[in-house]
Amino acid sequence: MARIAVIGAGMGAMAAAARLATGGHRVAVYERADTHGGAVRRYERDGFGFDTGPGLLHLPAVYRDLFLKTGKKSLEQSVALSQVDPAGRHLFADGTDVVLPNASRGGVVAALDAALGAGSGERWSDLLVRARDVWDATRRPLLEDALAADPAVLGRDPYPAAPVRRGLFRRGAPTLAETAARELRDPRLAGLLGSYALAHGFDPRTAPASAAVLPYIEQTFGSWYVRGGMRALADAVHQRCLERRVEFHFGADVTAVVEKDGRAAGLELADGTRAEAEQVVAGVAPLALSALLPGAAGPAPQGLDGAGPGRLTVCLALRGARPAGTPHRTVVHAPDQAAEAAALARGELHERMTVTVLRPDDDTLRPDDRSEAVTVSATVPPQGAHGLDWNAPGVADRYADAVLAAASAALPDLADRLLWRMVHTPAHTERETGLAGGRLPRPALAGADGAHLHPDNRTPVPGLHLVGGWSHPGGGLAHTGMSAAVTADLIMGGPGGSR
């Protein structure tokens, strides 16, 4: 039985802690903030509650596996989990309005044909069939297994070329946007595809075609909601850790990883105390971890550690009940997605953004049935360098106004119903989590010569491992859960797998 010190109490770190404690190890978590969950947070006021991090769960099997292998209560016995149906409503600048069902290929085809014209659904479906090839080729090496010693194969885009006539294939398009233009042949379908990339922090103009796997995952395995919001899932994972006797130390700022005889031997805290351990698991970005290590022993920084832009979330407390039949999620598409992406790449904010409106039918997030809690979010530049000064007077409110102007297509009565709003910016994310610039980690993608891979869960320092969205296989609730399984398996003597 080893003593294991975990840096951070984000979702990946907690999931790894629960798995390791179940394996018989003594696990202690050290978190600089005053709570768990990392960026999975909730804002509460006047009986209203809002997720300021992710609002939906995809690939719930990752967390089903976590709860199955760490205790008696299953995921469904720990949280109230339900499929979101329809999966979402999409509003385009030309007035096109399409509602897509959850996890129904035939239903999606029919909905797209009805809204965008005959043949639209089949073109979308054919693209997702090729995305399934990406999923089949990369599921194990990119998601479920530890990163290979030579991950060069993942640098090649597995998205197959589309057939042009019998027996012939075109050369595969190098980017997602080019793939959309060639195969979908409708700017609205291209915008639909690109919106999945933007939501995960990718630029459709530069992301590899393999990014088509993102809508494939969602449309195949569904979108899921946890009653009480995603914060309820973070609370359940924390509770599972406590049941496995994981120790939590909040307000514990780690200043160094202690090394002895060439391997990790514990942590040093800001108050001068030391926590001895035989293994250290770091749920932080590699750049941050490098600062905790003496000399140059840490993992080599890789770009911005897979970091994407930030997220702007506007929490809306509304008077009046949620109208019956309101979709849980509505995406209002920008008139010019390429211009939006170009502005993001420059660290600027485009005034006409793609926004996501979440309207959960959840009585735990509102004071009574005559109220509604709504969040409106957009992918935005980070705080500070290469982004915006979100702390500057008027900046947050200016862009919140722009976000709500776009969202008015889904919330036409907002002005009459608004009680108050709260604006959560990348500057808030940075303060709450310590993530530089409030940048959010992106999921790993194959292709682009490995530019979208994440650092290995193993580090050059024996006894020191990485976990969470900043390490393989990247960001997002499902990916961080898989990262935890890989890291825990490596420490417990396995090959490093999440299966």
Short mmCIF file of C-alpha atoms in Angstrom, two decimals:
data_model
loop_
_atom_site.label_atom_id
_atom_site.label_comp_id
_atom_site.label_asym_id
_atom_site.label_seq_id
_atom_site.Cartn_x
_atom_site.Cartn_y
_atom_site.Cartn_z
CA MET A 1 0.00 0.00 0.00
CA ALA A 2 1.61 3.25 -1.16
CA ARG A 3 1.09 6.80 0.01
CA ILE A 4 -0.08 8.84 -2.95
CA ALA A 5 -0.30 12.65 -3.05
CA VAL A 6 -2.60 14.21 -5.63
CA ILE A 7 -2.20 17.84 -6.70
CA GLY A 8 -5.59 19.37 -7.41
CA ALA A 9 -9.19 18.30 -6.89
CA GLY A 10 -10.45 18.61 -10.46
CA MET A 11 -12.60 15.88 -11.98
CA GLY A 12 -9.69 13.87 -13.37
CA ALA A 13 -7.69 14.13 -10.16
CA MET A 14 -10.63 13.04 -8.01
CA ALA A 15 -11.49 10.15 -10.33
CA ALA A 16 -7.88 8.94 -10.16
CA ALA A 17 -7.88 9.33 -6.37
CA ALA A 18 -11.03 7.20 -6.04
CA ARG A 19 -9.58 4.46 -8.25
CA LEU A 20 -6.25 4.42 -6.42
CA ALA A 21 -7.89 4.36 -3.00
CA THR A 22 -10.06 1.46 -4.13
CA GLY A 23 -6.82 -0.32 -5.02
CA GLY A 24 -5.71 -0.11 -1.39
CA HIS A 25 -3.49 2.98 -1.52
CA ARG A 26 -3.54 5.84 0.99
CA VAL A 27 -4.48 8.88 -1.04
CA ALA A 28 -4.40 12.54 -0.04
CA VAL A 29 -5.54 15.38 -2.30
CA TYR A 30 -4.09 18.90 -2.02
CA GLU A 31 -6.18 21.66 -3.62
CA ARG A 32 -5.30 25.37 -3.64
CA ALA A 33 -8.97 26.43 -3.89
CA ASP A 34 -11.59 26.01 -1.20
CA THR A 35 -13.64 23.41 -3.04
CA HIS A 36 -13.47 20.45 -5.41
CA GLY A 37 -14.43 20.05 -9.05
CA GLY A 38 -11.99 22.36 -10.82
CA ALA A 39 -13.90 24.27 -13.51
CA VAL A 40 -17.09 22.27 -12.81
CA ARG A 41 -18.70 24.90 -10.61
CA ARG A 42 -22.09 26.26 -9.67
CA TYR A 43 -23.20 29.83 -9.06
CA GLU A 44 -26.10 30.25 -6.63
CA ARG A 45 -28.17 33.29 -5.72
CA ASP A 46 -31.76 33.89 -4.58
CA GLY A 47 -32.68 30.23 -5.00
CA PHE A 48 -31.31 30.05 -8.56
CA GLY A 49 -28.45 27.74 -9.54
CA PHE A 50 -26.28 27.74 -12.66
CA ASP A 51 -23.44 25.64 -14.06
CA THR A 52 -20.52 27.92 -14.91
CA GLY A 53 -18.59 25.02 -16.43
CA PRO A 54 -19.86 22.23 -18.72
CA GLY A 55 -23.61 21.84 -18.80
CA LEU A 56 -24.00 18.42 -20.44
CA LEU A 57 -22.30 15.03 -20.23
CA HIS A 58 -21.28 12.90 -23.21
CA LEU A 59 -19.95 9.34 -23.06
CA PRO A 60 -21.50 8.67 -19.63
CA ALA A 61 -20.02 5.16 -19.80
CA VAL A 62 -16.76 6.68 -18.52
CA TYR A 63 -18.39 7.66 -15.23
CA ARG A 64 -20.48 4.51 -15.09
CA ASP A 65 -17.19 2.61 -15.14
CA LEU A 66 -15.73 4.84 -12.42
CA PHE A 67 -18.63 4.26 -10.04
CA LEU A 68 -18.85 0.55 -10.88
CA LYS A 69 -15.20 -0.01 -10.02
CA THR A 70 -14.97 2.15 -6.90
CA GLY A 71 -18.04 1.27 -4.84
CA LYS A 72 -21.44 -0.34 -4.49
CA LYS A 73 -23.60 2.51 -5.76
CA SER A 74 -23.75 2.90 -9.52
CA LEU A 75 -23.65 6.23 -11.33
CA GLU A 76 -27.43 6.22 -11.70
CA GLN A 77 -27.79 5.49 -7.98
CA SER A 78 -25.48 8.42 -7.19
CA VAL A 79 -26.96 11.07 -9.48
CA ALA A 80 -30.20 11.50 -11.42
CA LEU A 81 -29.01 11.05 -15.00
CA SER A 82 -31.30 11.50 -17.99
CA GLN A 83 -30.97 11.80 -21.76
CA VAL A 84 -31.65 15.20 -23.26
CA ASP A 85 -34.23 14.86 -26.03
CA PRO A 86 -34.23 16.61 -28.37
CA ALA A 87 -30.46 16.87 -28.40
CA GLY A 88 -30.68 20.48 -29.50
CA ARG A 89 -32.28 23.17 -31.57
CA HIS A 90 -30.14 25.00 -34.15
CA LEU A 91 -30.98 28.51 -35.35
CA PHE A 92 -29.16 29.89 -38.38
CA ALA A 93 -28.75 33.48 -39.55
CA ASP A 94 -31.03 32.94 -42.57
CA GLY A 95 -33.89 31.92 -40.28
CA THR A 96 -33.47 28.16 -40.68
CA ASP A 97 -34.68 26.38 -37.53
CA VAL A 98 -33.89 22.68 -37.06
CA VAL A 99 -34.45 20.48 -34.02
CA LEU A 100 -32.24 17.38 -33.86
CA PRO A 101 -33.33 14.31 -31.85
CA ASN A 102 -30.98 12.62 -29.42
CA ALA A 103 -29.01 9.56 -30.57
CA SER A 104 -31.24 8.85 -33.58
CA ARG A 105 -29.54 8.65 -36.97
CA GLY A 106 -32.81 8.33 -38.85
CA GLY A 107 -34.38 11.14 -36.88
CA VAL A 108 -31.47 13.48 -37.59
CA VAL A 109 -31.58 12.67 -41.31
CA ALA A 110 -35.30 13.39 -41.44
CA ALA A 111 -34.98 16.63 -39.47
CA LEU A 112 -32.17 17.96 -41.67
CA ASP A 113 -34.00 17.01 -44.88
CA ALA A 114 -37.13 18.80 -43.69
CA ALA A 115 -35.31 21.98 -42.65
CA LEU A 116 -32.47 22.24 -45.16
CA GLY A 117 -33.75 20.37 -48.19
CA ALA A 118 -33.78 16.82 -49.51
CA GLY A 119 -30.40 15.13 -49.42
CA SER A 120 -29.05 17.29 -46.57
CA GLY A 121 -29.61 14.58 -44.00
CA GLU A 122 -27.86 11.92 -46.05
CA ARG A 123 -24.82 14.14 -46.67
CA TRP A 124 -24.57 14.75 -42.92
CA SER A 125 -25.08 11.06 -42.21
CA ASP A 126 -22.42 10.04 -44.74
CA LEU A 127 -19.93 12.39 -43.09
CA LEU A 128 -20.66 10.85 -39.68
CA VAL A 129 -20.17 7.38 -41.16
CA ARG A 130 -16.64 8.45 -42.07
CA ALA A 131 -16.31 9.97 -38.59
CA ARG A 132 -17.16 6.52 -37.23
CA ASP A 133 -14.04 5.26 -39.02
CA VAL A 134 -12.07 7.88 -37.09
CA TRP A 135 -13.65 6.66 -33.84
CA ASP A 136 -12.88 3.01 -34.62
CA ALA A 137 -9.28 3.79 -35.58
CA THR A 138 -8.47 6.03 -32.64
CA ARG A 139 -10.71 4.95 -29.74
CA ARG A 140 -8.07 2.77 -28.09
CA PRO A 141 -4.77 4.52 -28.90
CA LEU A 142 -6.16 8.05 -28.52
CA LEU A 143 -8.61 7.62 -25.65
CA GLU A 144 -8.53 4.32 -23.81
CA ASP A 145 -4.84 3.40 -23.68
CA ALA A 146 -1.76 5.17 -22.41
CA LEU A 147 -0.03 7.25 -25.05
CA ALA A 148 2.33 5.08 -27.07
CA ALA A 149 6.07 5.67 -26.74
CA ASP A 150 6.02 6.69 -30.39
CA PRO A 151 2.63 8.28 -31.09
CA ALA A 152 3.54 9.15 -34.68
CA VAL A 153 0.63 7.09 -36.01
CA LEU A 154 -1.74 9.52 -34.27
CA GLY A 155 -0.18 12.37 -36.18
CA ARG A 156 -1.83 11.07 -39.35
CA ASP A 157 -5.46 12.04 -39.88
CA PRO A 158 -7.57 8.85 -40.02
CA TYR A 159 -10.54 10.63 -41.57
CA PRO A 160 -11.13 8.74 -44.85
CA ALA A 161 -11.38 10.46 -48.19
CA ALA A 162 -14.91 10.74 -49.51
CA PRO A 163 -15.80 8.77 -52.65
CA VAL A 164 -16.30 10.85 -55.78
CA ARG A 165 -17.37 8.11 -58.18
CA ARG A 166 -17.26 4.36 -58.29
CA GLY A 167 -13.95 2.96 -57.09
CA LEU A 168 -12.25 6.35 -56.87
CA PHE A 169 -11.41 8.42 -53.81
CA ARG A 170 -10.29 11.97 -53.47
CA ARG A 171 -7.39 12.93 -51.32
CA GLY A 172 -8.61 13.70 -47.81
CA ALA A 173 -9.19 17.35 -46.98
CA PRO A 174 -6.65 18.62 -44.45
CA THR A 175 -9.05 20.68 -42.33
CA LEU A 176 -12.53 20.33 -40.93
CA ALA A 177 -13.76 23.44 -42.76
CA GLU A 178 -12.50 22.15 -46.09
CA THR A 179 -14.10 18.78 -45.39
CA ALA A 180 -17.40 20.52 -44.67
CA ALA A 181 -17.26 22.58 -47.87
CA ARG A 182 -16.44 19.55 -50.01
CA GLU A 183 -18.79 16.99 -48.50
CA LEU A 184 -21.71 18.91 -47.02
CA ARG A 185 -22.12 21.56 -49.73
CA ASP A 186 -24.40 23.71 -47.61
CA PRO A 187 -23.16 26.60 -45.44
CA ARG A 188 -25.69 25.72 -42.74
CA LEU A 189 -24.48 22.11 -42.53
CA ALA A 190 -20.90 23.40 -42.55
CA GLY A 191 -21.83 25.75 -39.72
CA LEU A 192 -23.38 22.86 -37.81
CA LEU A 193 -20.20 20.82 -38.13
CA GLY A 194 -17.95 23.75 -37.25
CA SER A 195 -20.00 24.60 -34.17
CA TYR A 196 -18.95 21.34 -32.52
CA ALA A 197 -15.29 22.25 -33.06
CA LEU A 198 -15.78 25.79 -31.75
CA ALA A 199 -17.58 24.51 -28.65
CA HIS A 200 -14.50 22.42 -27.83
CA GLY A 201 -12.12 25.31 -28.48
CA PHE A 202 -10.95 24.33 -31.98
CA ASP A 203 -10.77 26.55 -35.05
CA PRO A 204 -12.65 24.73 -37.86
CA ARG A 205 -10.33 26.36 -40.40
CA THR A 206 -7.26 24.66 -38.91
CA ALA A 207 -8.62 21.64 -37.02
CA PRO A 208 -7.99 18.31 -38.78
CA ALA A 209 -10.86 16.55 -40.47
CA SER A 210 -10.73 14.02 -37.63
CA ALA A 211 -12.57 16.61 -35.53
CA ALA A 212 -15.70 15.23 -37.20
CA VAL A 213 -15.51 12.62 -34.44
CA LEU A 214 -16.85 15.25 -31.99
CA PRO A 215 -20.42 15.33 -33.39
CA TYR A 216 -20.18 11.58 -34.01
CA ILE A 217 -19.60 10.95 -30.29
CA GLU A 218 -22.49 13.17 -29.29
CA GLN A 219 -24.97 11.87 -31.84
CA THR A 220 -24.03 8.23 -31.25
CA PHE A 221 -23.84 8.11 -27.46
CA GLY A 222 -26.24 10.93 -26.72
CA SER A 223 -26.32 14.04 -24.59
CA TRP A 224 -27.03 13.56 -20.91
CA TYR A 225 -28.02 15.84 -18.05
CA VAL A 226 -27.49 15.43 -14.32
CA ARG A 227 -30.25 16.79 -12.10
CA GLY A 228 -28.76 19.66 -10.16
CA GLY A 229 -26.34 20.36 -13.00
CA MET A 230 -22.86 19.03 -13.66
CA ARG A 231 -21.81 20.29 -10.23
CA ALA A 232 -23.93 17.46 -8.83
CA LEU A 233 -21.68 15.02 -10.71
CA ALA A 234 -18.59 16.66 -9.19
CA ASP A 235 -20.19 16.35 -5.75
CA ALA A 236 -20.90 12.66 -6.36
CA VAL A 237 -17.30 11.95 -7.40
CA HIS A 238 -16.07 13.83 -4.32
CA GLN A 239 -18.42 11.80 -2.13
CA ARG A 240 -17.15 8.57 -3.69
CA CYS A 241 -13.59 9.66 -2.81
CA LEU A 242 -14.65 10.26 0.80
CA GLU A 243 -16.26 6.83 0.93
CA ARG A 244 -12.91 5.35 -0.18
CA ARG A 245 -11.20 7.34 2.64
CA VAL A 246 -9.41 9.80 0.39
CA GLU A 247 -8.15 12.77 2.42
CA PHE A 248 -8.83 16.28 1.11
CA HIS A 249 -6.81 19.34 2.05
CA PHE A 250 -8.34 22.54 0.68
CA GLY A 251 -6.55 25.89 0.69
CA ALA A 252 -3.36 23.85 0.31
CA ASP A 253 -1.11 25.58 -2.21
CA VAL A 254 1.55 23.20 -3.50
CA THR A 255 4.85 25.00 -4.12
CA ALA A 256 7.13 22.10 -5.03
CA VAL A 257 7.27 18.40 -5.81
CA VAL A 258 9.85 16.89 -3.49
CA GLU A 259 12.36 14.55 -5.09
CA LYS A 260 14.55 12.00 -3.36
CA ASP A 261 17.03 9.65 -5.02
CA GLY A 262 15.81 10.77 -8.43
CA ARG A 263 12.10 10.10 -7.92
CA ALA A 264 9.05 11.94 -6.62
CA ALA A 265 8.83 11.66 -2.84
CA GLY A 266 6.05 14.06 -1.85
CA LEU A 267 4.96 17.67 -1.89
CA GLU A 268 5.98 20.92 -0.26
CA LEU A 269 3.19 23.34 0.64
CA ALA A 270 3.13 27.13 0.87
CA ASP A 271 2.96 26.98 4.68
CA GLY A 272 6.27 25.11 4.74
CA THR A 273 4.89 21.68 5.57
CA ARG A 274 5.76 18.56 3.62
CA ALA A 275 3.54 15.70 2.59
CA GLU A 276 5.56 12.56 2.04
CA ALA A 277 4.46 10.10 -0.64
CA GLU A 278 5.75 7.27 -2.77
CA GLN A 279 3.77 8.48 -5.79
CA VAL A 280 2.60 11.93 -6.89
CA VAL A 281 -0.30 12.53 -9.28
CA ALA A 282 -0.48 16.04 -10.72
CA GLY A 283 -3.79 17.31 -11.99
CA VAL A 284 -2.22 20.51 -13.33
CA ALA A 285 -0.97 21.79 -16.66
CA PRO A 286 2.57 20.65 -17.56
CA LEU A 287 3.77 24.27 -17.59
CA ALA A 288 2.55 24.67 -14.02
CA LEU A 289 4.08 21.35 -13.04
CA SER A 290 7.45 22.36 -14.48
CA ALA A 291 7.51 25.27 -12.05
CA LEU A 292 7.08 22.84 -9.15
CA LEU A 293 10.08 20.72 -10.12
CA PRO A 294 13.75 21.49 -9.44
CA GLY A 295 15.90 22.18 -12.49
CA ALA A 296 14.59 21.06 -15.86
CA ALA A 297 13.37 17.65 -14.77
CA GLY A 298 9.74 18.31 -15.63
CA PRO A 299 7.86 17.32 -18.76
CA ALA A 300 8.74 19.44 -21.76
CA PRO A 301 6.04 22.07 -22.35
CA GLN A 302 4.06 21.42 -25.51
CA GLY A 303 2.69 24.65 -26.95
CA LEU A 304 0.00 25.83 -24.57
CA ASP A 305 -0.52 22.33 -23.19
CA GLY A 306 -3.51 21.70 -25.40
CA ALA A 307 -5.15 24.86 -24.13
CA GLY A 308 -8.01 26.36 -26.06
CA PRO A 309 -9.82 29.67 -25.66
CA GLY A 310 -11.92 30.52 -22.64
CA ARG A 311 -15.66 30.52 -22.07
CA LEU A 312 -18.01 33.39 -21.33
CA THR A 313 -21.15 32.35 -19.47
CA VAL A 314 -24.06 34.64 -18.67
CA CYS A 315 -26.36 33.33 -15.93
CA LEU A 316 -29.93 34.58 -16.26
CA ALA A 317 -32.53 34.57 -13.49
CA LEU A 318 -35.90 34.84 -15.22
CA ARG A 319 -39.41 35.43 -13.94
CA GLY A 320 -42.05 33.16 -15.42
CA ALA A 321 -42.12 29.42 -15.94
CA ARG A 322 -40.11 27.63 -18.60
CA PRO A 323 -42.49 27.17 -21.55
CA ALA A 324 -43.57 23.59 -22.13
CA GLY A 325 -41.66 21.86 -24.90
CA THR A 326 -38.65 24.19 -24.69
CA PRO A 327 -35.49 22.38 -25.88
CA HIS A 328 -32.84 21.95 -23.22
CA ARG A 329 -30.17 23.29 -25.59
CA THR A 330 -30.35 25.80 -28.42
CA VAL A 331 -27.37 26.82 -30.54
CA VAL A 332 -27.66 30.18 -32.28
CA HIS A 333 -25.14 30.13 -35.13
CA ALA A 334 -23.03 33.12 -36.06
CA PRO A 335 -23.70 34.62 -39.51
CA ASP A 336 -20.02 34.21 -40.43
CA GLN A 337 -18.34 31.36 -38.60
CA ALA A 338 -15.02 31.86 -40.40
CA ALA A 339 -14.86 35.50 -39.27
CA GLU A 340 -15.72 34.42 -35.72
CA ALA A 341 -12.95 31.81 -35.74
CA ALA A 342 -10.44 34.26 -37.24
CA ALA A 343 -11.17 36.79 -34.49
CA LEU A 344 -10.69 34.10 -31.83
CA ALA A 345 -7.36 33.13 -33.38
CA ARG A 346 -6.24 36.76 -33.07
CA GLY A 347 -7.35 36.91 -29.45
CA GLU A 348 -10.22 39.21 -30.35
CA LEU A 349 -13.92 38.84 -29.78
CA HIS A 350 -16.26 38.87 -32.74
CA GLU A 351 -19.45 40.80 -32.09
CA ARG A 352 -21.61 38.13 -33.80
CA MET A 353 -20.75 34.93 -31.97
CA THR A 354 -22.09 31.40 -31.91
CA VAL A 355 -23.89 31.06 -28.59
CA THR A 356 -25.36 28.12 -26.70
CA VAL A 357 -28.49 28.56 -24.61
CA LEU A 358 -29.15 25.94 -21.92
CA ARG A 359 -32.63 25.82 -20.37
CA PRO A 360 -32.80 22.74 -18.12
CA ASP A 361 -36.18 21.69 -16.76
CA ASP A 362 -34.73 21.26 -13.26
CA ASP A 363 -36.66 22.33 -10.18
CA THR A 364 -33.51 22.17 -8.04
CA LEU A 365 -32.05 25.16 -9.93
CA ARG A 366 -34.94 27.60 -9.48
CA PRO A 367 -36.70 29.00 -6.41
CA ASP A 368 -40.19 28.02 -7.62
CA ASP A 369 -42.17 26.97 -10.67
CA ARG A 370 -42.74 30.62 -11.59
CA SER A 371 -39.03 31.07 -12.37
CA GLU A 372 -36.42 29.78 -14.79
CA ALA A 373 -32.61 29.51 -14.61
CA VAL A 374 -30.91 29.89 -18.01
CA THR A 375 -27.26 30.01 -19.06
CA VAL A 376 -25.97 31.51 -22.29
CA SER A 377 -22.36 30.77 -23.21
CA ALA A 378 -19.85 31.38 -25.99
CA THR A 379 -16.25 30.45 -26.77
CA VAL A 380 -14.16 33.58 -26.26
CA PRO A 381 -10.52 34.73 -26.07
CA PRO A 382 -8.69 34.04 -22.80
CA GLN A 383 -7.77 36.51 -20.10
CA GLY A 384 -4.57 38.51 -20.50
CA ALA A 385 -1.80 37.77 -22.96
CA HIS A 386 -3.04 36.77 -26.42
CA GLY A 387 -6.56 37.59 -25.32
CA LEU A 388 -8.60 40.29 -23.59
CA ASP A 389 -8.43 42.08 -20.27
CA TRP A 390 -11.72 40.80 -18.95
CA ASN A 391 -11.17 42.75 -15.72
CA ALA A 392 -11.13 46.10 -17.53
CA PRO A 393 -14.18 48.28 -16.80
CA GLY A 394 -17.10 47.52 -19.06
CA VAL A 395 -15.50 44.68 -21.05
CA ALA A 396 -17.45 41.81 -19.49
CA ASP A 397 -20.78 43.64 -19.70
CA ARG A 398 -20.15 44.76 -23.28
CA TYR A 399 -19.64 41.22 -24.50
CA ALA A 400 -22.38 39.84 -22.30
CA ASP A 401 -24.69 42.25 -24.11
CA ALA A 402 -23.41 40.91 -27.46
CA VAL A 403 -23.97 37.32 -26.35
CA LEU A 404 -27.50 38.07 -25.21
CA ALA A 405 -28.26 39.94 -28.43
CA ALA A 406 -27.38 36.78 -30.34
CA ALA A 407 -29.34 34.64 -27.88
CA SER A 408 -32.46 36.76 -28.41
CA ALA A 409 -33.33 34.45 -31.31
CA ALA A 410 -33.94 31.75 -28.70
CA LEU A 411 -35.05 34.09 -25.89
CA PRO A 412 -37.27 36.71 -27.57
CA ASP A 413 -38.96 37.69 -24.28
CA LEU A 414 -35.73 38.07 -22.30
CA ALA A 415 -36.09 41.80 -21.60
CA ASP A 416 -39.55 41.31 -20.06
CA ARG A 417 -38.53 38.34 -17.93
CA LEU A 418 -35.05 39.23 -16.69
CA LEU A 419 -34.67 39.59 -12.92
CA TRP A 420 -30.86 39.77 -12.91
CA ARG A 421 -27.80 38.39 -14.62
CA MET A 422 -24.31 37.33 -13.59
CA VAL A 423 -21.41 37.33 -16.06
CA HIS A 424 -18.71 34.65 -15.64
CA THR A 425 -15.60 35.34 -17.73
CA PRO A 426 -12.22 33.64 -18.33
CA ALA A 427 -10.86 35.93 -15.60
CA HIS A 428 -13.22 34.23 -13.13
CA THR A 429 -12.09 30.80 -14.37
CA GLU A 430 -8.46 31.82 -13.89
CA ARG A 431 -9.07 32.98 -10.31
CA GLU A 432 -11.16 29.94 -9.39
CA THR A 433 -8.96 27.25 -10.89
CA GLY A 434 -5.51 28.74 -11.44
CA LEU A 435 -5.74 27.92 -15.15
CA ALA A 436 -3.61 30.51 -16.94
CA GLY A 437 -5.83 32.93 -18.80
CA GLY A 438 -8.88 30.89 -17.90
CA ARG A 439 -8.07 28.75 -20.93
CA LEU A 440 -9.86 25.41 -21.08
CA PRO A 441 -8.13 22.21 -22.22
CA ARG A 442 -9.30 20.72 -25.50
CA PRO A 443 -9.84 17.01 -26.18
CA ALA A 444 -7.09 15.19 -28.08
CA LEU A 445 -7.46 14.76 -31.84
CA ALA A 446 -5.53 12.63 -34.29
CA GLY A 447 -3.91 14.28 -37.30
CA ALA A 448 -2.14 17.61 -37.79
CA ASP A 449 1.22 15.90 -37.14
CA GLY A 450 0.30 15.40 -33.50
CA ALA A 451 -0.38 19.09 -32.77
CA HIS A 452 -3.55 18.17 -30.86
CA LEU A 453 -2.10 15.39 -28.71
CA HIS A 454 -1.52 15.95 -25.02
CA PRO A 455 1.48 15.16 -22.79
CA ASP A 456 1.89 11.58 -21.66
CA ASN A 457 0.42 10.61 -18.27
CA ARG A 458 3.91 9.37 -17.43
CA THR A 459 6.63 11.94 -16.83
CA PRO A 460 10.45 11.67 -16.93
CA VAL A 461 10.44 11.74 -13.12
CA PRO A 462 9.82 8.26 -11.66
CA GLY A 463 6.82 8.22 -9.37
CA LEU A 464 5.29 11.35 -10.93
CA HIS A 465 2.23 11.15 -13.20
CA LEU A 466 -0.07 13.63 -14.92
CA VAL A 467 -3.85 13.40 -14.90
CA GLY A 468 -6.81 15.41 -16.11
CA GLY A 469 -7.60 17.61 -19.07
CA TRP A 470 -4.03 18.85 -19.47
CA SER A 471 -2.68 15.36 -20.07
CA HIS A 472 -3.55 12.50 -22.42
CA PRO A 473 -6.28 12.25 -23.71
CA GLY A 474 -7.27 15.87 -23.09
CA GLY A 475 -10.11 18.03 -21.85
CA GLY A 476 -13.82 17.53 -21.35
CA LEU A 477 -15.62 15.52 -18.69
CA ALA A 478 -15.35 12.19 -20.52
CA HIS A 479 -11.72 12.63 -21.54
CA THR A 480 -10.60 13.62 -18.04
CA GLY A 481 -12.38 10.56 -16.69
CA MET A 482 -10.46 8.37 -19.13
CA SER A 483 -7.23 10.12 -18.18
CA ALA A 484 -7.88 9.15 -14.56
CA ALA A 485 -8.38 5.50 -15.46
CA VAL A 486 -5.18 5.42 -17.53
CA THR A 487 -3.08 7.05 -14.81
CA ALA A 488 -4.48 4.88 -12.01
CA ASP A 489 -3.82 1.76 -14.06
CA LEU A 490 -0.21 2.80 -14.71
CA ILE A 491 0.44 3.41 -11.00
CA MET A 492 -1.14 0.09 -10.02
CA GLY A 493 1.10 -1.83 -12.40
CA GLY A 494 -1.08 -2.10 -15.46
CA PRO A 495 -0.30 -1.12 -19.03
CA GLY A 496 -2.32 2.06 -18.72
CA GLY A 497 -5.86 1.54 -19.92
CA SER A 498 -9.31 2.89 -19.23
CA ARG A 499 -11.19 -0.17 -20.44
#
